[in-house]
XYZ file of C-alpha atoms in Angstrom:
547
model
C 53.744 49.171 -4.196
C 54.768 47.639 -7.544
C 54.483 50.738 -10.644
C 51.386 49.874 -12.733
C 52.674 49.347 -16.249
C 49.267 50.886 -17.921
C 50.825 51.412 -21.275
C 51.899 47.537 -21.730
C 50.550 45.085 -23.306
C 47.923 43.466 -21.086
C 46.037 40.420 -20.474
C 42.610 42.298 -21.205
C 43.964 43.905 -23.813
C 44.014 40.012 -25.809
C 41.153 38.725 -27.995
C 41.225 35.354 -26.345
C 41.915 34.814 -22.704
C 42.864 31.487 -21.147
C 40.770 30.197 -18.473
C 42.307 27.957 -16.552
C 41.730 26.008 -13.546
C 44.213 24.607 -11.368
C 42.321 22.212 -9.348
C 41.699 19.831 -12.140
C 45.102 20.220 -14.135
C 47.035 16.965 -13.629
C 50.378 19.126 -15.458
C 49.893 16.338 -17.838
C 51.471 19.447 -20.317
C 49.686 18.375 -23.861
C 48.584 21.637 -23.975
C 51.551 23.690 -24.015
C 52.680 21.036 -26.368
C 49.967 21.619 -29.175
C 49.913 24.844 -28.695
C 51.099 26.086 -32.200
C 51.339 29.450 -31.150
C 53.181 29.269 -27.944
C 50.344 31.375 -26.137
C 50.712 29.038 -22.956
C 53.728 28.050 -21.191
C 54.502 26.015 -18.018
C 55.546 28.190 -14.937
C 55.339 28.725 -11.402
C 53.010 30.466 -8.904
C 54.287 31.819 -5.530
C 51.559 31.290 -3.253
C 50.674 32.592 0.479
C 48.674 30.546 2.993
C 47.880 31.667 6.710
C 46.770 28.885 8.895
C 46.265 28.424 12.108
C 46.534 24.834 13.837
C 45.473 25.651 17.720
C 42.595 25.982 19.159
C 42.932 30.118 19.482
C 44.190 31.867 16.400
C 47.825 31.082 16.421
C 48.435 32.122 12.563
C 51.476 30.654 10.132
C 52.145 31.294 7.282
C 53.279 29.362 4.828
C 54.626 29.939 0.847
C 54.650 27.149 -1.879
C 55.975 27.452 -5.222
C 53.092 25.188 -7.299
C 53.736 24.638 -10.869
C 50.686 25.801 -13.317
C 49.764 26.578 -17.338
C 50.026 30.673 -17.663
C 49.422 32.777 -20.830
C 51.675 34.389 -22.373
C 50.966 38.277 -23.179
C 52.554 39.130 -25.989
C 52.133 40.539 -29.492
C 53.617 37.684 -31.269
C 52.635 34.724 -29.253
C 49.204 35.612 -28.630
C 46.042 33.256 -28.232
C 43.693 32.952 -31.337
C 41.490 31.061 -29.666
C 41.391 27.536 -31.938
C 41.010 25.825 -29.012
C 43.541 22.866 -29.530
C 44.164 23.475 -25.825
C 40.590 22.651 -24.791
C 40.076 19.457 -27.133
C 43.708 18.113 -26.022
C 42.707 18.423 -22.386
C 41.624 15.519 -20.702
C 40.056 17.167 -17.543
C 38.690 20.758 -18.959
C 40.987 22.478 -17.089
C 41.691 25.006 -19.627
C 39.577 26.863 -22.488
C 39.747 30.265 -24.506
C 37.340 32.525 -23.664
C 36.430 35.659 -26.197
C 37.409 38.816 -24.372
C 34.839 41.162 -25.581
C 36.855 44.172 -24.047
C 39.518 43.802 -26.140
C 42.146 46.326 -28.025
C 44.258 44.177 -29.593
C 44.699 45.281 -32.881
C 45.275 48.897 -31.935
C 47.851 48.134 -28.897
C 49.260 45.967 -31.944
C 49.588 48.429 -34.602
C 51.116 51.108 -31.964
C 53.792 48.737 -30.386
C 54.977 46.719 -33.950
C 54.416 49.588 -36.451
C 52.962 47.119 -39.181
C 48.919 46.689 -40.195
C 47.856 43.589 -38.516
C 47.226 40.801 -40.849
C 45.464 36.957 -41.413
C 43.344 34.701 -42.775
C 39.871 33.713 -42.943
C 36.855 35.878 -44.060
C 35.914 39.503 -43.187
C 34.976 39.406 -39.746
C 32.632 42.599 -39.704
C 29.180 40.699 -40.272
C 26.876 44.275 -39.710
C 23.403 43.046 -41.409
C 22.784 39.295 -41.711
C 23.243 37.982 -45.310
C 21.290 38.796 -47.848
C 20.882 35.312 -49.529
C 19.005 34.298 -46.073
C 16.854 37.000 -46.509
C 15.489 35.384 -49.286
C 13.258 31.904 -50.174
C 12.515 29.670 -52.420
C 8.591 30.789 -52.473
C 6.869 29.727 -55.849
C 5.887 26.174 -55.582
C 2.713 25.887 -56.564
C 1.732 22.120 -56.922
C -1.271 23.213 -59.582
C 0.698 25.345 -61.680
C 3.922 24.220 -61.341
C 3.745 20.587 -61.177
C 6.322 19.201 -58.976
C 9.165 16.371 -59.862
C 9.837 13.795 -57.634
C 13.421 14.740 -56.457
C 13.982 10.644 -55.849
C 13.157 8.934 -59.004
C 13.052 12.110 -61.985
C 16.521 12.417 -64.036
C 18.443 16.003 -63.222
C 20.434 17.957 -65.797
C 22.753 19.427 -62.993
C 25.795 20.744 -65.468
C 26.929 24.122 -66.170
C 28.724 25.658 -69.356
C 32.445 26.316 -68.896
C 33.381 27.855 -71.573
C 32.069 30.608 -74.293
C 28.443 29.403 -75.427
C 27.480 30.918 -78.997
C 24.318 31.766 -79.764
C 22.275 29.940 -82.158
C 22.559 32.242 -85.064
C 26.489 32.497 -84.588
C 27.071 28.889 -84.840
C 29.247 28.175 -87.811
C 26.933 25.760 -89.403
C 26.665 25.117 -93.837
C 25.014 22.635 -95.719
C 27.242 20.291 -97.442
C 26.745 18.841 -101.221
C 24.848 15.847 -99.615
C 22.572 18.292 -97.605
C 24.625 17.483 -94.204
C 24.652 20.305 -91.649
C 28.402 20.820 -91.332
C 30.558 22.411 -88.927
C 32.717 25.542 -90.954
C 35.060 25.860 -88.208
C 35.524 24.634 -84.508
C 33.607 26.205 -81.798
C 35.019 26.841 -78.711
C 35.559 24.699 -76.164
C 33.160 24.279 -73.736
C 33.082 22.021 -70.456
C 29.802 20.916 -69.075
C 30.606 20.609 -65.528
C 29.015 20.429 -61.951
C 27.537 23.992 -61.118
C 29.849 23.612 -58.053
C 33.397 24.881 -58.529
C 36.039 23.673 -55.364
C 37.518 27.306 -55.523
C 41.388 28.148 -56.033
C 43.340 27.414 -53.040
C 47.178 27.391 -54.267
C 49.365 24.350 -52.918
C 51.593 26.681 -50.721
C 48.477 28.505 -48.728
C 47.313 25.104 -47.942
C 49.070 22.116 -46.569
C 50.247 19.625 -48.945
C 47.754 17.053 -47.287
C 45.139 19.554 -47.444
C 45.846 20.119 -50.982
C 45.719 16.805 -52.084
C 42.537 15.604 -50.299
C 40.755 18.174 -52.623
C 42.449 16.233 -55.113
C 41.541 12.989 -54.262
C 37.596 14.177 -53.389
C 37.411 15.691 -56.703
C 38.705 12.582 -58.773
C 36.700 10.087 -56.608
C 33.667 12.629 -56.877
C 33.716 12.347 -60.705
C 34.785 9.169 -61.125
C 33.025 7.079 -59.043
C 30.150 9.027 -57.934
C 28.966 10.570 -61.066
C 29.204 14.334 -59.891
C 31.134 16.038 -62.597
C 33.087 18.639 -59.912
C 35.757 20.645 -60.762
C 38.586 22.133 -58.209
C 40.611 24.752 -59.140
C 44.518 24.439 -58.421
C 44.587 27.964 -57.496
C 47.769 30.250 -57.906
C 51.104 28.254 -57.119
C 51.185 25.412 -59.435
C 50.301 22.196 -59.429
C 52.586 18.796 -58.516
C 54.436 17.420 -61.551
C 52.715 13.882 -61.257
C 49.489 14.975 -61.706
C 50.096 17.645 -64.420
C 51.044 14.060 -66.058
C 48.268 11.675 -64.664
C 44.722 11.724 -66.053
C 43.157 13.560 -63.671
C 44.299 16.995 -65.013
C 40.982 16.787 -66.887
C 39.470 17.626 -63.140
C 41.746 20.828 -62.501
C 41.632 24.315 -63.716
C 44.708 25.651 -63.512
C 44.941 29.254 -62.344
C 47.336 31.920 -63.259
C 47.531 35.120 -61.262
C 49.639 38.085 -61.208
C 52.424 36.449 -59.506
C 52.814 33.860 -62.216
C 53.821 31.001 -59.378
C 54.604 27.572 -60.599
C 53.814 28.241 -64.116
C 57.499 27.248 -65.405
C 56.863 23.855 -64.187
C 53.377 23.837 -65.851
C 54.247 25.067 -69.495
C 58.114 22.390 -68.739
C 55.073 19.727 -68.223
C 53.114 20.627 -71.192
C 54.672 18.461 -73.694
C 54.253 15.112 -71.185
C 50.502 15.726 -70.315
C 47.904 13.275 -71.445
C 44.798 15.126 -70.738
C 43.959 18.454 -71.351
C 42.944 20.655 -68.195
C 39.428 21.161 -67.078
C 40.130 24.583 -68.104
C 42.580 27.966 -67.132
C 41.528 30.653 -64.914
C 42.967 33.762 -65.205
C 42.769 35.887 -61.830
C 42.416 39.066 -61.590
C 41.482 40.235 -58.061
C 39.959 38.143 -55.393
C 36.622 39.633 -53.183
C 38.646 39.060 -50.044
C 41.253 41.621 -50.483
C 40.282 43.631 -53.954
C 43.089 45.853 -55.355
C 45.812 43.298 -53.484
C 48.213 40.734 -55.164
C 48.223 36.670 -53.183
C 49.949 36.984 -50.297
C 52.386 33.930 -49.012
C 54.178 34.847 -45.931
C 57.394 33.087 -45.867
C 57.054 31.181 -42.829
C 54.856 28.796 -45.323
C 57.351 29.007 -47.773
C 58.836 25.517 -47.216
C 61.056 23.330 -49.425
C 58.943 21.637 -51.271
C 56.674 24.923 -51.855
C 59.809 26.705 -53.132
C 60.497 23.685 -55.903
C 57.145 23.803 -57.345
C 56.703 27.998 -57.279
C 60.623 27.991 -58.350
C 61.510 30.992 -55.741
C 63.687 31.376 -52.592
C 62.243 31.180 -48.756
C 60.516 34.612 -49.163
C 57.192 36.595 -48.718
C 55.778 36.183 -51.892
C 53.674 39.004 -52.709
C 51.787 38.669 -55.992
C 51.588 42.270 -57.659
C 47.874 44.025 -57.605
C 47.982 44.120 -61.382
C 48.934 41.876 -64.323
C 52.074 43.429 -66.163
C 50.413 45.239 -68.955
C 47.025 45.688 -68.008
C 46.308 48.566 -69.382
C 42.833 48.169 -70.324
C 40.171 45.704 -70.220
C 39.739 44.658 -73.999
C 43.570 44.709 -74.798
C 45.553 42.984 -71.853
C 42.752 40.191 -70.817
C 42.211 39.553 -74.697
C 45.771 38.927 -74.783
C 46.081 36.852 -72.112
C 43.346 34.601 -73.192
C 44.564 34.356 -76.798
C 47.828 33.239 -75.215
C 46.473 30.540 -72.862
C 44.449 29.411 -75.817
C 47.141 28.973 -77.534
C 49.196 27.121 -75.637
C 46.107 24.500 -75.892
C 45.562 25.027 -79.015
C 42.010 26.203 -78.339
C 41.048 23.282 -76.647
C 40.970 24.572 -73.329
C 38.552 27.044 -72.079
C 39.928 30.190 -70.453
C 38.045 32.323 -67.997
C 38.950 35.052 -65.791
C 38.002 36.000 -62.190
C 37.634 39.450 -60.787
C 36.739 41.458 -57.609
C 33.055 42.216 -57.645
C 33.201 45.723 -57.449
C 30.937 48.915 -58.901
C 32.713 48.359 -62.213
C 32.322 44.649 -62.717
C 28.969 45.303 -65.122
C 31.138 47.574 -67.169
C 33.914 44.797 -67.226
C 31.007 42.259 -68.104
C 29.422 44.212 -71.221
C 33.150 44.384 -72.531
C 33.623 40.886 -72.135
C 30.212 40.079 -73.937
C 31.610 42.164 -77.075
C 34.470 39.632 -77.204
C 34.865 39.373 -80.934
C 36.939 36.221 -80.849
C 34.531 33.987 -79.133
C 37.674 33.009 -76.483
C 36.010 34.462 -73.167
C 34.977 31.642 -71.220
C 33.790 32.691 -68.067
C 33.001 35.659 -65.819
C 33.913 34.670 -61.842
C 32.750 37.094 -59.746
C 33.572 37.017 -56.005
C 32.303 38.901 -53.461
C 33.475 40.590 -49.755
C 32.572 37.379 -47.986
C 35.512 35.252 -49.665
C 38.304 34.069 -47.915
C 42.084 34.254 -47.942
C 45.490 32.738 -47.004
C 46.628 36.105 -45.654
C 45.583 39.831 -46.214
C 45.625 43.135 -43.983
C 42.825 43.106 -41.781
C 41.907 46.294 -43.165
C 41.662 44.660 -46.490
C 39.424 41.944 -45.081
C 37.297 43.788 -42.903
C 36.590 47.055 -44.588
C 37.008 46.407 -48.605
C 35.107 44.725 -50.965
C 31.751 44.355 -52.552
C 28.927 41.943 -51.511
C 28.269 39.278 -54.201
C 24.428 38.837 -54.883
C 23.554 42.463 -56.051
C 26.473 42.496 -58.688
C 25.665 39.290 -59.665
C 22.251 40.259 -60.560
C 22.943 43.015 -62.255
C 25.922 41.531 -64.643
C 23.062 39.071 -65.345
C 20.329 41.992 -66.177
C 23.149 42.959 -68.321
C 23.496 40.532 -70.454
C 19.837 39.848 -70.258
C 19.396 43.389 -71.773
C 21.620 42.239 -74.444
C 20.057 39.416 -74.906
C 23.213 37.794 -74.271
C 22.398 35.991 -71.697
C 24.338 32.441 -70.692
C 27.017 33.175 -73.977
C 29.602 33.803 -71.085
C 28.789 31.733 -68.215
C 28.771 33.695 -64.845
C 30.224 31.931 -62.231
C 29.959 33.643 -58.135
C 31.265 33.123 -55.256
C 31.964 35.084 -51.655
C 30.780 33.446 -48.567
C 29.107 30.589 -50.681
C 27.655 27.919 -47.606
C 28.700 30.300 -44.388
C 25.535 29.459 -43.201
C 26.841 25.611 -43.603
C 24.296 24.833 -46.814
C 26.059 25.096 -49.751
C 22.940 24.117 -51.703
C 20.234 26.584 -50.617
C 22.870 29.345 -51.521
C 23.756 27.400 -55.064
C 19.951 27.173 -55.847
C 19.117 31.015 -55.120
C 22.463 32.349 -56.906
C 21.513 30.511 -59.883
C 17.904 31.894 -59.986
C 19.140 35.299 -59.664
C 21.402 34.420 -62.768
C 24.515 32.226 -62.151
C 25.417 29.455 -64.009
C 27.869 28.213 -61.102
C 28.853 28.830 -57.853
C 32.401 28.421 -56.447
C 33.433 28.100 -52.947
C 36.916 27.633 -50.681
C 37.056 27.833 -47.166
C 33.502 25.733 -46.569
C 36.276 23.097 -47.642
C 38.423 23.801 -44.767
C 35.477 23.524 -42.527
C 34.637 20.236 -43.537
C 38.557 19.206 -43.084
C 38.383 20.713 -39.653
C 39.227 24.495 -39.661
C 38.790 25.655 -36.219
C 38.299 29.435 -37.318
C 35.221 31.163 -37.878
C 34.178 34.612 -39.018
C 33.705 35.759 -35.547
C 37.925 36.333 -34.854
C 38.597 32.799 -33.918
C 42.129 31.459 -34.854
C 42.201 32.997 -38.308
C 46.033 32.172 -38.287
C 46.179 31.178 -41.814
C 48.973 33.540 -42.168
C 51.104 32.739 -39.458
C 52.117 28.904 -41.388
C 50.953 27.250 -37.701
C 47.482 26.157 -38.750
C 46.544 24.243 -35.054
C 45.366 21.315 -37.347
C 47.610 20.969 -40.433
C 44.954 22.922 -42.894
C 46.966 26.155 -44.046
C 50.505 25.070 -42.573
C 53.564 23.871 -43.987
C 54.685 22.996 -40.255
C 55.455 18.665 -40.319
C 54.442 18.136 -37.198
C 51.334 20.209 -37.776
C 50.614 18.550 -41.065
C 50.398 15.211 -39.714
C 47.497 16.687 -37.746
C 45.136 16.344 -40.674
C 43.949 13.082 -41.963
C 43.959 13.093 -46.132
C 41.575 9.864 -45.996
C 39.091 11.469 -43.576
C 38.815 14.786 -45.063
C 38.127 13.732 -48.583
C 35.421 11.677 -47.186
C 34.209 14.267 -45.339
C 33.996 16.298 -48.839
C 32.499 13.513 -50.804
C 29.952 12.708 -48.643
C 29.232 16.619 -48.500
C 28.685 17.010 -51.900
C 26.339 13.903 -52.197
C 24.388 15.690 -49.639
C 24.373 18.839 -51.504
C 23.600 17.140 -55.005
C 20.187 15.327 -52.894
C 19.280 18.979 -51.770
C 19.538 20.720 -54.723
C 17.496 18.439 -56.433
C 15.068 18.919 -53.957
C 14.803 22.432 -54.522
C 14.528 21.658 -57.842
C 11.715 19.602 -57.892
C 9.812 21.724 -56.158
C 9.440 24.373 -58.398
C 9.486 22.007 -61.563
C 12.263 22.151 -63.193
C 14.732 19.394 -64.298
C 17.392 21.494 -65.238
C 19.271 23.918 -63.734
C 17.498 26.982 -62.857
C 19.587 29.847 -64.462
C 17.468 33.207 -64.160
C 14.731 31.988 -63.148
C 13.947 34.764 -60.297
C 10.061 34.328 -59.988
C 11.087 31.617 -58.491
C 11.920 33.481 -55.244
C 10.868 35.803 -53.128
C 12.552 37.922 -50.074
C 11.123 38.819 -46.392
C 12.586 42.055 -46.791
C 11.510 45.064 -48.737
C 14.465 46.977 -49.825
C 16.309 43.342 -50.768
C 13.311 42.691 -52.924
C 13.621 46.237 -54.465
C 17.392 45.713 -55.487
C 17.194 42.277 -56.670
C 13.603 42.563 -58.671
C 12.107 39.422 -56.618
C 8.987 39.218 -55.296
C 8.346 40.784 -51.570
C 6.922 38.700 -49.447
C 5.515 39.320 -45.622
C-alpha cells in the first residue's frame, strides 16, 4: 500500500478542478495549448481491464497505456478557472468546476511563505450592495411632470474642475459699464458624468490600452458623448501625448511617478492641453498600498515608456513629503498647475476611508481656488495586483462616504465648488447607468469606473474567485498581459465597439431615469428622488424608506 501523502498539495485542496471526460476527447490538444497557466498537461493513464472471452469465466487481463488531459497540482501552475479550456474545446470534454471544499490559499501561504496575491475586485460579497437596495421611487406624473426621454434636450455634463461660487467670481464693471473678468478663473472641464477610470498602460495590454483610447476619441468625436478616460499611473505613448486627442486624457500621477519623464520631455511638442491631471493618492482596492506591477508584465516596451529595468514595480504607499493634507497636496497641485500654466484642472483621488470627510472640508478651505476634484473610491474597486488580504478584508464601501462628504459640503453650503467624483464597484451588477443615476442623487457629480471595461473587452474573471490572474502577466485573453501571443487574443476593433455601443446604451438609460422624475439636467443631490427597501440603508443615507 502506497504512503498517503496527507500534507501535500492536493487536488481538493484547488479552487478550480478540471473535469474531464475521456470518451469525447479527440487529443486534439488546443487546450493544453491555451492554457496560459499550464494547469493541464498531456500524459498517460495505465489502465487495467479483466475480460473474459469464453463461455465460462475464463478472465484476462489486459493493461493499456491511453493518452489523456490531467491537471496539474501545483502552487504555481494552478487552475483559475477562466475557462479558455472549455470555450477552445470542440467536444466539451473538459470544464473547470468551482471546488467549494477548497484550502488553497492557506496550503499556499504555508508551503511558499509569501501572502497570496491578484487581481480583480474583493471577492468577499457578505450583504448584497447597497446601491440595489435602493430605487428610483418619486415619479409622480402630477407633480413632477415627466420629459420625454426621446425627443427633450439633456444637459448630461459634469464640472471638472474648481467651480466658484457666485459671490467669489472675480467680476468689475468697466468704464463702459461692461461686466469684466479681474482675473482668470480656474479651469474647468464640462465633461460626461462618466469617467473611463485609470488603468496604467503596463497593467493592461497595449491593445487593451489603446481600445480605451480609440472608444474614448470616437465616443466624443463622433458620437457626441463628451467621455473622458484616464491614462492611469504609467504614462502615456509619446504619439498621443502629441496628437489631438490628449484633450480626452487625464493624465494621472501616483506615488510611483511612472512615465512622467516622458510626459513633462513631451510637454513642449503637445498641441492640446490634457483633459485634466489626477493626482492619486490611494485607490479603494488596496487602501494604504502603493500600484503594484509584477515584473512578469514588465515587458520592453512597458520599461521604455515607465523608464525602469524588468522589475516589480512597487509604487510607495505615500507621496514623498506628505506630511499633511493642506501642505503636500497644495503643493502638488500648485506644481501641476504650473506646469500648465493654470490651464489644466488638477484633482486628486483618495481611498474612501473614515477620514475622507475630514480630507474633504480641508479641501473645501482651499484658498487658492486650484482643487479640482474630490475622487473617492470605494472597497468594490479593482486592481492589477494586490494581497488578497488587501482586497478582501480592507477598504471602505463607497455610497455612505459619498453621502456624507456631500452633507459636508452641503452644511457649508459649499456644495458642487469641488466636484465629487465616486467610484468602487460602479456597474457590477452590469448597469452602469442605474448606479450613475442613484450616486449622483445622493451627491456626485460623476462616477468613474475600470474593470466594467474589461468585461465588455472580454474579462473572464468575476468577483466570485474566477481567473483573477491579473497579476500573473498571462491574462487567458490578452486584457491585463504583456504576453504576444496572449495579446493577439484580444481584438482592438471589437472591443472599442463593444465600449461605444455600451455607453450609447448607458447615455439612452440615463436619460430615461431622468425623465422620469423631471429633470433635464443632471440630478446632483437630489435624494428625494429615491427611496430604499431597507430600513437601516434608509437611516444612513437620509432617503426615504419604503416597504
Amino acid at each position: 500500500m502506497a504512503t498517503v501523502k496527507v500534507n501535500q498539495l492536493a487536488k481538493d485542496d484547488l479552487f478550480w478542478q478540471i473535469d474531464y471526460k475521456h470518451d469525447r476527447c479527440t487529443l486534439c490538444g488546443k487546450c493544453v495549448a491555451s492554457c496560459p497557466f499550464q494547469a493541464i498537461e498531456a500524459k498517460v493513464e495505465k489502465r487495467r481491464k479483466v475480460v473474459s472471452e469464453d463461455i465460462t469465466p475464463n478472465p484476462k487481463v489486459y493493461f493499456q497505456t491511453i493518452p489523456v488531459i490531467k491537471q496539474v497540482i501545483s502552487e504555481y501552475n494552478f487552475c483559475r478557472g477562466c475557462g479558455i479550456c472549455e470555450k477552445v474545446c470542440p467536444n466539451d470534454a473538459i470544464k473547470p468546476v468551482r471546488n467549494s471544499d477548497h484550502r488553497f490559499q492557506a496550503k499556499y501561504r504555508a508551503t511558499v511563505a509569501d501572502p497570496f496575491k491578484r487581481g480583480g475586485r474583493s471577492n468577499l460579497e457578505t450583504d448584497g450592495r447597497t446601491l440595489d437596495k435602493i430605487k428610483v421611487g418619486r415619479i409622480s406624473q402630477m407633480t413632477d411632470p415627466s420629459l420625454d426621454a426621446q425627443r427633450h434636450t439633456f444637459d448630461m455634463r459634469a464640472p471638472f474642475g474648481r467651480v466658484l461660487a457666485p459671490n467669489e467670481i472675480p467680476l468689475e464693471v468697466d468704464s463702459c459699464g461692461r461686466l469684466v473678468l479681474k482675473n482668470n478663473l480656474p479651469p474647468v472641464r464640462w465633461i460626461y458624468p462618466i469617467i473611463i477610470g485609470d488603468m496604467s498602460i503596463g497593467a493592461l495590454s497595449w491593445r487593451m490600452w489603446e481600445a480605451l483610447a480609440i472608444a474614448t476619441a470616437y465616443l466624443n468625436e463622433e458620437v457626441g458623448i463628451p467621455i473622458r478616460m484616464c491614462s492611469g499611473e504609467g504614462g502615456v505613448p509619446v504619439r498621443l501625448l502629441k496628437s489631438r486627442f490628449l484633450k480626452y486624457i487625464i493624465l494621472q500621477i501616483a506615488s510611483g511617478h511612472f512615465g512622467w519623464n516622458r510626459i513633462v520631455n513631451a510637454m513642449p511638442h503637445m498641441v492640446e492641453d490634457p483633459a485634466g491631471v489626477l493626482i492619486k493618492i490611494g485607490q479603494g482596492a488596496k487602501p494604504g498600498d502603493g500600484g503594484l506591477l509584477m515584473a512578469k508584465k514588465v515587458a520592453k516596451h512597458i520599461q521604455e515608456i515607465r523608464g525602469v529595468p524588468k522589475a516589480d514595480l512597487l509604487s510607495p504607499p505615500n507621496h514623498q513629503g506628505l506630511y499633511s493634507i493642506e501642505e503636500s497636496v497644495q503643493k502638488m497641485f500648485l506644481s501641476f498647475n504650473a506646469a500648465f500654466k493654470f490651464r489644466v484642472p488638477v484633482a486628486i483621488k483618495v481611498a474612501a476611508s473614515a477620514t475622507s470627510v475630514s480630507v474633504y472640508n480641508n479641501l473645501l478651505r482651499d484658498p487658492y481656488n486650484i482643487v479640482g476634484g474630490f475622487f473617492l473610491d470605494g472597497i468594490d474597486g479593482g486592481t492589477g495586483a494586490a494581497h488578497e488580504i488587501s482586497l478582501d478584508h480592507t477598504g471602505h464601501p463607497i455610497v455612505s462616504k459619498l453621502r456624507d462628504c456631500y452633507k459636508a459640503a452641503l452644511h457649508q453650503g459649499k456644495q458642487g465648488q469641488i466636484p465629487l467624483w465616486a467610484a468602487g464597484g460602479m456597474g457590477k451588477n452590469w448597469n452602469l447607468a442605474a448606479d450613475a443615476f442613484k450616486m449622483i442623487c445622493l451627491g456626485a457629480n460623476g462616477i468613474f469606473t475600470g474593470k466594467l471595461m474589461l468585461q465588455l473587452a472580454g474579462c473572464v474573471g468575476n468577483d466570485m474567485g474566477k481567473c483573477n490572474a491579473c497579476n500573473t502577466g498571462l491574462c487567458p485573453v490578452g486584457i491585463c498581459t504583456q504576453n504576444p501571443t496572449l495579446v493577439k487574443r484580444l481584438d482592438i476593433d471589437k472591443v472599442a465597439e463593444n465600449i461605444v455601443n455600451y455607453f450609447i446604451a448607458v447615455d439612452h438609460e440615463l436619460k430615461k431615469l431622468m425623465a422620469p422624475v423631471g429633470n433635464s439636467s443632471l440630478p446632483v443631490g437630489r435624494s428625494d428622488a429615491l427611496i430604499s427597501t431597507d430600513k437601516s440603508v434608509a437611516e444612513r443615507l437620509d432617503i426615504n424608506y419604503a416597504c
